[in-house]
XYZ file of C-alpha atoms in Angstrom:
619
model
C -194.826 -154.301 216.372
C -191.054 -155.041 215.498
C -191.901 -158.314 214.851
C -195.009 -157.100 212.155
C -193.008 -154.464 210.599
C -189.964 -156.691 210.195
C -192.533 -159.355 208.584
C -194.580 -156.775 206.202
C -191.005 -155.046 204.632
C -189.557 -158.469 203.842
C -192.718 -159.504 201.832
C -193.486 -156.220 200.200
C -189.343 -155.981 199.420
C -189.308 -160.174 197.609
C -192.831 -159.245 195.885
C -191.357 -155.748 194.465
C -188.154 -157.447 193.802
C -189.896 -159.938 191.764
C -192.361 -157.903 190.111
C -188.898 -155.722 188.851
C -187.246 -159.179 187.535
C -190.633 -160.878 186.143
C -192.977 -158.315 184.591
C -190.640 -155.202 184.401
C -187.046 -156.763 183.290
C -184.959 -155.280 185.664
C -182.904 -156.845 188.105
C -181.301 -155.366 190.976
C -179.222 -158.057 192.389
C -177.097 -157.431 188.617
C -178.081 -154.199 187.746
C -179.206 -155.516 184.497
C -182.066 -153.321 182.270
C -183.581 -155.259 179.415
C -185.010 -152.842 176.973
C -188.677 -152.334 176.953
C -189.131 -153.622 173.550
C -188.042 -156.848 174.454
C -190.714 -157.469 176.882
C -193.285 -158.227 174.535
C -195.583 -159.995 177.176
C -196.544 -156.061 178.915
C -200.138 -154.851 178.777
C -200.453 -151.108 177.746
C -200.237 -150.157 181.816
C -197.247 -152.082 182.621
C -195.251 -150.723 179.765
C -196.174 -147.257 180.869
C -194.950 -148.276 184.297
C -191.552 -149.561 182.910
C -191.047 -146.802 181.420
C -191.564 -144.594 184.515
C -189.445 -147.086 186.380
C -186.629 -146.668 183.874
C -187.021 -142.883 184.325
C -186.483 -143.074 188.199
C -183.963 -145.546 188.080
C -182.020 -142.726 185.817
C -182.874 -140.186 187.586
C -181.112 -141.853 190.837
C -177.866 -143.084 189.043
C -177.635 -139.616 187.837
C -176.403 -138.899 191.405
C -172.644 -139.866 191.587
C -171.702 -142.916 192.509
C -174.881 -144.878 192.306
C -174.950 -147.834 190.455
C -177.438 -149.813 188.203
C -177.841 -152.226 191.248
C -178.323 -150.137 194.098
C -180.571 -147.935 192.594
C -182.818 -150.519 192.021
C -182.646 -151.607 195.344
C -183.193 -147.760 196.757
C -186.868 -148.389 194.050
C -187.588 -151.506 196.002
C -186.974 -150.358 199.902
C -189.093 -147.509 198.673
C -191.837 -148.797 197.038
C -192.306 -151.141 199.987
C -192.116 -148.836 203.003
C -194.612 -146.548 200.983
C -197.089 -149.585 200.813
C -196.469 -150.270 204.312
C -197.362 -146.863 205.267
C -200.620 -146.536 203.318
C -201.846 -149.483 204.381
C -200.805 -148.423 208.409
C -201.903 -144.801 207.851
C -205.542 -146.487 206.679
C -205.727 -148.990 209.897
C -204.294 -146.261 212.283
C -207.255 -143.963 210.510
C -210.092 -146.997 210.955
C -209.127 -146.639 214.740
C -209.706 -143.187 215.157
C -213.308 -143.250 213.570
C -211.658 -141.255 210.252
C -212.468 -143.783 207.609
C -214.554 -146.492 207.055
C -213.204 -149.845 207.894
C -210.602 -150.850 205.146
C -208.028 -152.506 205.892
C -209.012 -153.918 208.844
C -210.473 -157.468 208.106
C -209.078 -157.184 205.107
C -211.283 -158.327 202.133
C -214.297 -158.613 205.383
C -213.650 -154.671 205.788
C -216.885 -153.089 206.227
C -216.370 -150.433 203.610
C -215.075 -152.728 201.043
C -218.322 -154.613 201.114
C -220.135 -152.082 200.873
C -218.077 -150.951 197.671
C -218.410 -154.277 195.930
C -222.386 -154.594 196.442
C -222.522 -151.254 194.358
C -219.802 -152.028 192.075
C -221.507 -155.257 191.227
C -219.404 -157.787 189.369
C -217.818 -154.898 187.057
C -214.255 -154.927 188.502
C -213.601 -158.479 188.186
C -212.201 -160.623 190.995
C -212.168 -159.844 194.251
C -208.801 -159.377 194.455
C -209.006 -156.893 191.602
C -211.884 -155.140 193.324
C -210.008 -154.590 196.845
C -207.057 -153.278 194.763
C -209.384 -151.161 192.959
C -211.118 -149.895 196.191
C -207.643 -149.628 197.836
C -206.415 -147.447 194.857
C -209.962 -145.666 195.211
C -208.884 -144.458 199.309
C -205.462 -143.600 198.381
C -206.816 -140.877 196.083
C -208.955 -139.535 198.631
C -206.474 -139.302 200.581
C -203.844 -137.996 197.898
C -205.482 -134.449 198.359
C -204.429 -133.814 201.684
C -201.548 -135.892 201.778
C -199.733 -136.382 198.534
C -196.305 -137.277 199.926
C -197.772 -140.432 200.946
C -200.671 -141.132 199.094
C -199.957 -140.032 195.919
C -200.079 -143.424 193.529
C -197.896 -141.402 190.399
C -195.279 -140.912 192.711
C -191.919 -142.448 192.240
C -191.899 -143.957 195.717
C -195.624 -145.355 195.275
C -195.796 -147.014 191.419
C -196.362 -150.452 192.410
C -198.766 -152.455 194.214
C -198.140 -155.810 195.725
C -200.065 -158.747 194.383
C -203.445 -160.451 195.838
C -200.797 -163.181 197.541
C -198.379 -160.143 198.763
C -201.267 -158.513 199.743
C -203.184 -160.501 201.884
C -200.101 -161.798 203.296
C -199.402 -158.709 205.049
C -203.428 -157.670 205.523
C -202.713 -160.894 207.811
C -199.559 -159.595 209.576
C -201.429 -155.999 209.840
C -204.282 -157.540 211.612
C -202.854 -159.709 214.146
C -204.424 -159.718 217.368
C -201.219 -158.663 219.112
C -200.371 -155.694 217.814
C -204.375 -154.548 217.511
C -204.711 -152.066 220.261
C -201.138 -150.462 219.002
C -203.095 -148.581 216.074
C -204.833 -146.285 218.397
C -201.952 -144.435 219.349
C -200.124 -141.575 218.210
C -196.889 -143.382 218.423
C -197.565 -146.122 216.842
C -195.902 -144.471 213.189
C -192.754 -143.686 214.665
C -192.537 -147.197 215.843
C -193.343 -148.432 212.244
C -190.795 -146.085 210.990
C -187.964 -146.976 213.343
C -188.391 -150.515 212.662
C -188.503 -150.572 209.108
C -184.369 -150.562 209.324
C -183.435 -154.037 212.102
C -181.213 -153.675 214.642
C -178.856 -155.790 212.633
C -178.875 -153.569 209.895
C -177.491 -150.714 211.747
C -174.734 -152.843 213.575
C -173.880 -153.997 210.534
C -173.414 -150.724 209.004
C -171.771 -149.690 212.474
C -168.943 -152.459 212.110
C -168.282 -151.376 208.237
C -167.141 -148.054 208.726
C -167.162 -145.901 212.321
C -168.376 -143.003 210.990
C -171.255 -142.907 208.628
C -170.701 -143.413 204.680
C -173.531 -141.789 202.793
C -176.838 -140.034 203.811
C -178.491 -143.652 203.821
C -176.172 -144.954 206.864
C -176.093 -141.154 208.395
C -180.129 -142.133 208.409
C -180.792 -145.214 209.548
C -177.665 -145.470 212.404
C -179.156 -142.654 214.356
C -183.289 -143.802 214.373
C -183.595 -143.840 218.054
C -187.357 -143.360 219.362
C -187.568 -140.447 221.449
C -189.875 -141.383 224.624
C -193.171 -139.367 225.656
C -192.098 -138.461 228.910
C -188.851 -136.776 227.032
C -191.043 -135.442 224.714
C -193.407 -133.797 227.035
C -190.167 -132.818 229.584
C -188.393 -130.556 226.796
C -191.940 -129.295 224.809
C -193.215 -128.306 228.349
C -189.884 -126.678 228.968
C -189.771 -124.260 225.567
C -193.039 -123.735 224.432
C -195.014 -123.942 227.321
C -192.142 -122.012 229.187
C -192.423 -119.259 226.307
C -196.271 -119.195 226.305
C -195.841 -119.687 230.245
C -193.568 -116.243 230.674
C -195.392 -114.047 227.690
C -198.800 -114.721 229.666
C -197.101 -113.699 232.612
C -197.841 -117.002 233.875
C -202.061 -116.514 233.389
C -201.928 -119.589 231.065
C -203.788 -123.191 231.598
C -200.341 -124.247 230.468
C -199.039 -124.224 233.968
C -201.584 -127.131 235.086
C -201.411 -128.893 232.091
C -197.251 -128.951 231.065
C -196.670 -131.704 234.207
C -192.651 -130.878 233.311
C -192.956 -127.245 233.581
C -190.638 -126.683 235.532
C -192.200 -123.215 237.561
C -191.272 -122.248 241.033
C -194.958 -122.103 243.016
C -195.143 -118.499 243.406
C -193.237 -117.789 240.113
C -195.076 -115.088 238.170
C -192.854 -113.170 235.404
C -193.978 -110.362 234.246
C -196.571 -110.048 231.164
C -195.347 -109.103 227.970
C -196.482 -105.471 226.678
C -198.034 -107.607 223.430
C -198.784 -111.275 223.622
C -197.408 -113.169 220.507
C -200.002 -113.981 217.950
C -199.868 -117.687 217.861
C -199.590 -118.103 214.093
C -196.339 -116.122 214.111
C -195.104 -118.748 216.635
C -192.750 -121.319 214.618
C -191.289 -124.542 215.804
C -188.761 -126.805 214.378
C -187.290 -130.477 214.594
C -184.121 -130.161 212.351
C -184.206 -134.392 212.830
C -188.028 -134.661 212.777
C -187.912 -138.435 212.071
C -191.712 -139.533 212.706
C -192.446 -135.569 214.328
C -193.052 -136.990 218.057
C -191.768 -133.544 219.307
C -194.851 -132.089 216.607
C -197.390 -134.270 218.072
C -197.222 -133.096 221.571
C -196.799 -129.680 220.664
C -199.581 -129.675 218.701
C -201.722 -130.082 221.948
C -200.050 -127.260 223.336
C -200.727 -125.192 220.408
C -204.376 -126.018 220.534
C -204.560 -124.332 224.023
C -202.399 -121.218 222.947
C -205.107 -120.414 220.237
C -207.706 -120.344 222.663
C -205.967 -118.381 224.783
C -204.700 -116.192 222.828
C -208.682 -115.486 221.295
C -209.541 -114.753 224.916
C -206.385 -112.356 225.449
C -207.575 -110.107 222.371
C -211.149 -110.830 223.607
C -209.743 -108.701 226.776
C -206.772 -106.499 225.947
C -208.114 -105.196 222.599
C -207.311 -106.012 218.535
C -203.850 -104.613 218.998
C -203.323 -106.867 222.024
C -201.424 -109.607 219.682
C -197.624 -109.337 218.523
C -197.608 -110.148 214.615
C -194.380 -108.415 214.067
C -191.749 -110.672 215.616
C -192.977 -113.338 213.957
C -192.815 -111.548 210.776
C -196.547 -111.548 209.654
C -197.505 -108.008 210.107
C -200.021 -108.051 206.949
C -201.921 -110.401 209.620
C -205.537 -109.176 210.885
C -206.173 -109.535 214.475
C -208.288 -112.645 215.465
C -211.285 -110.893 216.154
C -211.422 -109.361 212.195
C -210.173 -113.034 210.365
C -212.789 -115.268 212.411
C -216.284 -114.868 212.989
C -216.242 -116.330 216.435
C -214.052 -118.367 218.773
C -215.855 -121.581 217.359
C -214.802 -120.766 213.845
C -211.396 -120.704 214.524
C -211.126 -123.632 216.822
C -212.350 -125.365 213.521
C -209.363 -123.697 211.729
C -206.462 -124.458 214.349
C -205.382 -127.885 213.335
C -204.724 -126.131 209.649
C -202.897 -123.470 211.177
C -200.832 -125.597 213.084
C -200.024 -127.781 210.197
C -199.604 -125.013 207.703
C -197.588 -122.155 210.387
C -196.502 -123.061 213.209
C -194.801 -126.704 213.039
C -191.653 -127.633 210.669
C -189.597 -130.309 210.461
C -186.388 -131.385 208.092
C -185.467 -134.561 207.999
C -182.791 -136.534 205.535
C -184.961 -139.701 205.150
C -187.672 -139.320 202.897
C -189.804 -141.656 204.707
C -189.678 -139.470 207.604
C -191.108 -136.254 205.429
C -194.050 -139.136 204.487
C -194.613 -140.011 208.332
C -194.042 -136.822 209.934
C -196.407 -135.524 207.443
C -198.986 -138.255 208.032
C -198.395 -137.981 211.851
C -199.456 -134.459 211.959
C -202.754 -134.800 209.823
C -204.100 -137.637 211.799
C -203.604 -135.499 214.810
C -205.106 -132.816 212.995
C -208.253 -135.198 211.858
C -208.412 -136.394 215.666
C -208.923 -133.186 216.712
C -211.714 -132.369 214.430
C -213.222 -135.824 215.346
C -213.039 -134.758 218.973
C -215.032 -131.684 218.365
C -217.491 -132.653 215.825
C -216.338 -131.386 213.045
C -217.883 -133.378 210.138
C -215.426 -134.321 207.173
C -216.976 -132.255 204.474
C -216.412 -129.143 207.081
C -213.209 -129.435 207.912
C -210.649 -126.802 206.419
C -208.620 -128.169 203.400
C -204.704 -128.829 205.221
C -201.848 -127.243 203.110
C -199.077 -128.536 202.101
C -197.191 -128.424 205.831
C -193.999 -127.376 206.553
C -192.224 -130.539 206.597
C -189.513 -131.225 204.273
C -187.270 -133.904 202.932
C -183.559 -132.820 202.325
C -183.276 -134.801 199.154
C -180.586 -134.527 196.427
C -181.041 -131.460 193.926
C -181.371 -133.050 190.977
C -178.442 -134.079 188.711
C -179.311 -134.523 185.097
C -177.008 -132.305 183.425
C -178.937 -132.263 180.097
C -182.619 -131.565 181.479
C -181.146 -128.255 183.915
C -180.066 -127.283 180.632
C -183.199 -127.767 178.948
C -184.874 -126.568 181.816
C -182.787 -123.134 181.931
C -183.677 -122.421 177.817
C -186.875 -120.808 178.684
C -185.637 -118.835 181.606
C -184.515 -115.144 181.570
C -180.526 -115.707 181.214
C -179.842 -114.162 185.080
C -182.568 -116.705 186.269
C -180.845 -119.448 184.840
C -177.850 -118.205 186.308
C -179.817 -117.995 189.688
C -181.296 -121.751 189.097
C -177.570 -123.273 189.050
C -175.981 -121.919 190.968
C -178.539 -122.506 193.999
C -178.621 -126.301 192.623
C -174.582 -126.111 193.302
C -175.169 -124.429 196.866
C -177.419 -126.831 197.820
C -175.079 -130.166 196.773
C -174.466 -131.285 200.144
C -178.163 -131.247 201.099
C -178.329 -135.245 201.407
C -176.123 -135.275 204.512
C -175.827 -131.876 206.226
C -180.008 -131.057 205.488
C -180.345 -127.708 208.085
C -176.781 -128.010 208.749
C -176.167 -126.394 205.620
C -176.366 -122.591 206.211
C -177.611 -121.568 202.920
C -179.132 -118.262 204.087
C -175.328 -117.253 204.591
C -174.425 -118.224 201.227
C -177.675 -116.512 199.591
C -176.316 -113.150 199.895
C -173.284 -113.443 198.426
C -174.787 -115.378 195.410
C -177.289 -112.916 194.632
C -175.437 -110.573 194.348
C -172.615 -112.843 191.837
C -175.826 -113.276 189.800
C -177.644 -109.784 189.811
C -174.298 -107.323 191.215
C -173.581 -105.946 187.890
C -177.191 -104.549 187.468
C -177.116 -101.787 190.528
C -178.822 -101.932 193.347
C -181.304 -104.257 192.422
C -180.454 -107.098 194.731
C -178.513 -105.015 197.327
C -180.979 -102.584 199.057
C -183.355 -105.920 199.672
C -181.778 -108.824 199.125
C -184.280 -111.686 200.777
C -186.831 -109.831 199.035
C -185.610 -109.829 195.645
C -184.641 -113.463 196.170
C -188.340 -114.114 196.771
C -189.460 -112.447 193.424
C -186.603 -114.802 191.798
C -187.331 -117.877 193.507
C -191.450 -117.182 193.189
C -190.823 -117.370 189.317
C -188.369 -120.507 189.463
C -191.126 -122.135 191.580
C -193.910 -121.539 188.401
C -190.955 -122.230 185.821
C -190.575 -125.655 187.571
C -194.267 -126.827 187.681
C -194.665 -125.680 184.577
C -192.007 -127.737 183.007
C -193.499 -130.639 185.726
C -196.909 -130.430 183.750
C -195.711 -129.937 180.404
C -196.271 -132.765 177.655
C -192.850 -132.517 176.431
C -191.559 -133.374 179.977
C -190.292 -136.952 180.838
C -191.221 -138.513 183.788
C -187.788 -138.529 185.019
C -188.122 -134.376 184.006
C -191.005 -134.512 186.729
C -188.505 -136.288 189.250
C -186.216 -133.597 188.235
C -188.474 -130.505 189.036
C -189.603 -132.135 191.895
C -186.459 -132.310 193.338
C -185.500 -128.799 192.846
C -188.629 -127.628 194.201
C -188.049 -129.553 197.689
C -184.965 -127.701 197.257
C -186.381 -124.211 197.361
C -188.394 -125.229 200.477
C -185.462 -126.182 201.848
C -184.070 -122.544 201.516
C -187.168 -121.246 202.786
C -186.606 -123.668 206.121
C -182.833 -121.683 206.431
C -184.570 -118.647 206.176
C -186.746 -118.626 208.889
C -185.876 -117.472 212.749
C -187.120 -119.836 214.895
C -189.146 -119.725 218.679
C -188.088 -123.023 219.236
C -186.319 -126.047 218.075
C -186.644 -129.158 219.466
C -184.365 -132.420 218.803
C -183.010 -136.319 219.309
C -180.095 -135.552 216.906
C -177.339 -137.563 215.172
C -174.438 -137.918 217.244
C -170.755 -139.580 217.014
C -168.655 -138.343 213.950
C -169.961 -136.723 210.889
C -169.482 -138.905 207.063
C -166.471 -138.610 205.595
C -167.814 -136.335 202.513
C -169.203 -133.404 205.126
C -166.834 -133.461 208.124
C -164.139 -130.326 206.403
C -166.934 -128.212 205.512
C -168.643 -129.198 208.819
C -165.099 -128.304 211.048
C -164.923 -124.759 208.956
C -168.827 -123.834 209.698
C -168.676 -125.075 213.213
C -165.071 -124.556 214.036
C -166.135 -124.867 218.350
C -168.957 -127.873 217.455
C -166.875 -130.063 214.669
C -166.070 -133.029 216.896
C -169.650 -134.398 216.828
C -172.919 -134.255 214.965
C -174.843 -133.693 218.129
C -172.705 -130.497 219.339
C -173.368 -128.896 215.596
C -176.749 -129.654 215.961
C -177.167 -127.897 219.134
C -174.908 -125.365 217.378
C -176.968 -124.710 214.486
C -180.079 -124.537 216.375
C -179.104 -121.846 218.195
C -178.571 -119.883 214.887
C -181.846 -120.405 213.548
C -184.199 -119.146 216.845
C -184.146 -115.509 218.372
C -182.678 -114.101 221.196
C -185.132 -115.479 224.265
C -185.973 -118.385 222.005
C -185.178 -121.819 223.430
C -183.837 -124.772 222.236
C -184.339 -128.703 223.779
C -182.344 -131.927 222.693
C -181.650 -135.082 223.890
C -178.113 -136.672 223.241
C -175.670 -138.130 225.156
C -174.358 -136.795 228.556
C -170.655 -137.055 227.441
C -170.923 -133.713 226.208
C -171.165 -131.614 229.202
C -167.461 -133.517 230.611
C -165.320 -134.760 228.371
C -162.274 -132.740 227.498
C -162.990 -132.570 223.435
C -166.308 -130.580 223.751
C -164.725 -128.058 226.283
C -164.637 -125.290 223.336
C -168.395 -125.949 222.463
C -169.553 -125.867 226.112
C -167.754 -122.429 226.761
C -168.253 -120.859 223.144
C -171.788 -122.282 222.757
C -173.090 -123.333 225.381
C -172.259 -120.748 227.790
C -172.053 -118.375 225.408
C -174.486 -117.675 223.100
C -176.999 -119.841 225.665
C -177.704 -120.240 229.224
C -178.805 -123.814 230.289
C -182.390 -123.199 231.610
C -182.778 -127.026 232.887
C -181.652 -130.238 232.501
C -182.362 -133.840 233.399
C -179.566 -136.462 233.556
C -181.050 -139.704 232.354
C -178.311 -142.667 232.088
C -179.074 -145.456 229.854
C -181.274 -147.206 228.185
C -183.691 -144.214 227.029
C -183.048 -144.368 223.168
C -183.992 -147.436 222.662
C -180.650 -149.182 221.524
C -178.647 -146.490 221.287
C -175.966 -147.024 223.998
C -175.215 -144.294 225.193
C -175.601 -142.611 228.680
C -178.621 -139.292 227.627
C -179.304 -136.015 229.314
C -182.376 -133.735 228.493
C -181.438 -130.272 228.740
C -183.082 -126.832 227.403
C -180.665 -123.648 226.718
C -182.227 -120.182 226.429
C -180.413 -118.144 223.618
C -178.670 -115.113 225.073
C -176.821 -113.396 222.447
């Protein structure tokens, strides 16, 4: 597989980087842009893509500090790991009996015959036709999945040609890696090896401590393994679901980490949590392994929970903690217990997993990752395509830039009521340091206090409710953006810009939430140089290493009795410079509920010594 993906992003990056010198006159070894009206040899289509390449090569440099050059490198390492994960997300969907063969066999694939027999000679070569087709899937699949699939995207605009193309149809279908595509892993292996081993030294022996969000990114990709996975799930989620059943719960079989005493049996809780209050978050969620395996837990809390109502009564279910009291009991939302098993992969997708990441490849996989578990699970039960439940847009989000084109936020902020515009850029400022700190940043303690810099002088209007009011404001910034998205006097580089803000607003409405559990394999070592003095002053007992503020932060974000897993290194539990964060954190805000001391060589390359541990929040 490291050997395949290694292969596939070296061909896709040479064919993109020629495509950019040959057809589209841009060059990102120099930097140089030759103006479109000099390349006289474009069709109608590829001048329309040079212009849209020209607009998202602007919109990056508008970002300080980036260059001609590397942000047409950042367009090529893009556009290539977006190819390669189509075309993986297709043959990974072939072997789960979603789609029609497509990929696999390449121009042989079963369903492209069969679309070439009714096309007839009409699309031209074949070559032409399996692009065509190809193009054809992706906006199928665009519906459910636009991070990835969408082919207007900035990340997605080109398409390798026929020699590109089969060249890697060849690498994708080697023998060797064929059985791989089957399982649920398989992505996050993809996406860890998309950046080589010799990348990350190399970036390791230029600086010790990470530069930008790039390097913060790619040095700390370490696959997380199953049996981790399932040891620190089993020990939050199941242990929650465990305790609130008062330990009636086919969790206690199934969790083979669960860590229960034989005759342990807590007592019941006087209201059993509705499940789709129950939120979960991976504040690192790289390809969303933790997701994956919770996702069969959550499968089994649905049903559960159906047959606790069933039992104890419509009231039976807690939809208050979770903040969803406008929620009707099970029993009054779903016909039956059938109809909403057929809806539980959508509500697990849509309220009950989230994940942040800083690598916008790992929004596309994480997101992919969950829907093919989702379609698996509607496979496994029979659900027919055209009856399974349309999947939302998923609460997994990229911490990306807010957008930095001083001349379209003011154009943007024109048609806004003047204390809107005021709210718009000022949360754009707030939310600067996204990139590098993503959930790190504590913008729900900043949100207050500019709220009320924005709206103070008119009453009480933002201080009797603040969250509230904010979600009036930020529900009209959210139209104001796709409007100006959609509208024909917006660039392409003004849809970039929107875009970007409106990832942004997600992100607040991540901060926002209080968490049942989080679940992590977080950066560790010392934070970039840009983020490590606002870092020490937000987490003053945590500052001396990205792991300890992630376990910090995470214990923010959930409830008391929530719980918290990670795996990072063992060094934090002795060594003298995390002494404050063990007694201040650690000890107290937490109590350390288990832990498994695992040496080396679990994180792949990482070399460091591990420890899998799970801390129940106190205070």
């Amino acid at each position: 597989m490291q050997r395949f993906v290694n292969e596939a992003r070296k061909a896709l990056e040479e064919e993109f980087t020629r495509q950019l010198q040959l057809d589209y006159g841009l060059d990102p070894g120099s930097g140089t842009v030759t103006p479109i009206e000099n390349l006289r040899h474009l069709n109608d289509t590829q001048r329309e893509t040079a212009r849209i390449l020209r607009d998202t090569l602007a919109h990056y440099c508008a970002s300080p500090g980036t260059s001609a050059a590397s942000g047409l490198d950042r367009i090529v390492r893009e556009q290539a790991f977006t190819v390669l994960n189509r075309l993986a997300a297709l043959r990974m969907a072939e072997a789960r009996g979603l789609l029609i063969e497509s990929v696999g066999n390449g121009y042989q694939a079963k369903g492209f015959q069969l679309y070439a027999r009714l096309a007839g000679a009409g699309l031209g070569e074949t070559g032409d036709a399996y692009r065509t087709y190809l193009l054809s899937v992706f906006d199928e699949l665009s519906q459910d999945l636009p991070a990835l699939f969408d082919r207007y995207s900035p990340q997605g605009r080109l398409f390798p040609r026929e020699a590109a193309l089969v060249q890697v149809l060849s690498l994708i279908n080697h023998g060797e890696i064929d059985p791989l595509w089957a399982e649920d892993e398989t992505i996050g292996w993809i996406y860890q090896y998309f950046n080589s081993k010799e990348e990350r030294k190399a970036m390791r022996d230029a600086s010790q401590a990470p530069r930008n969000s790039r390097e913060l990114a790619v040095r700390n990709q370490f696959f997380t393994p199953r049996y981790v996975v399932e040891f620190l799930v089993d020990n939050t989620l199941g242990r929650l679901w465990f305790n609130w059943t008062g330990g009636q719960t086919g969790l206690r079989d199934r969790c083979q980490y669960l860590l229960v005493k034989p005759d342990e049996q807590p007592e019941a809780a006087t209201r059993l949590r509705d499940p789709r209050t129950i939120k979960l978050l991976d504040p690192a969620c790289g390809s969303m392994h933790f997701g994956l395996y919770a996702f069969d837990l959550f499968e089994e809390i649905y049903r559960e929970a159906w047959d606790w109502e069933q039992t104890h009564g419509p009231g039976a279910l807690d939809r208050e903690t979770g903040g969803s009291p406008d929620l009707k009991p099970l029993a009054q939302t779903y016909a039956d217990q059938d109809a909403l098993l057929r809806d539980v992969p959508r509500l697990i997708i849509e309220n009950n997993i989230y994940g942040v990441d800083i690598d916008t490849r790992a929004a596309q996989i994480a997101s992919l990752a969950l829907w093919l578990r989702a379609q698996r699970a509607w496979h496994e039960a029979g659900v027919k395509a055209k009856d399974r439940p349309q999947v939302g847009q998923g609460q997994v989000v990229a911490a990306v830039a807010p957008p930095a084109e001083v001349d379209l936020r003011k154009r943007f902020m024109e048609d806004l009521d003047p204390l809107d515009a005021q709210l718009f850029e000022q949360t754009l400022f707030m939310l600067k340091g996204l990139p590098e700190l993503g959930v790190l940043l504590q913008v729900e303690k900043e949100l207050p206090a500019l709220i009320r810099r924005v709206f103070g002088e008119h009453g009480d209007l933002f201080r009797a409710e603040d969250m509230a009011q904010w979600q009036k404001a930020e529900t009209r910034l959210r139209k104001a953006l796709m409007d100006y998205a959609r509208a024909a006097r917006s660039t392409y580089q003004g849809r970039l810009f929107a875009e970007d803000a409106l990832q942004g607003l997600r992100m607040i409405d991540h901060c926002r939430e209080v968490f049942d559990v989080v679940l992590m394999n977080p950066p560790f070592g010392a934070p970039s140089a840009g983020t490590k003095t606002n870092l020490g002053k937000a987490y003053p007992q945590s500052k001396n290493d990205l792991l300890a503020i992630f376990v910090d932060r995470g214990l923010e974000i959930i409830r008391r009795g929530a719980r918290l897993g990670a795996i990072t290194s063992r060094t934090c539990f002795f060594l003298s410079t995390f002494q404050k964060w063990r007694e201040d954190v650690v000890l107290g805000i937490a109590q350390p509920e288990v832990m498994a001391d695992l040496g080396n060589g679990v994180m792949d390359d990482a070399m460091v010594e591990a420890a899998a541990y799970v801390l129940e929040k106190q205070a």
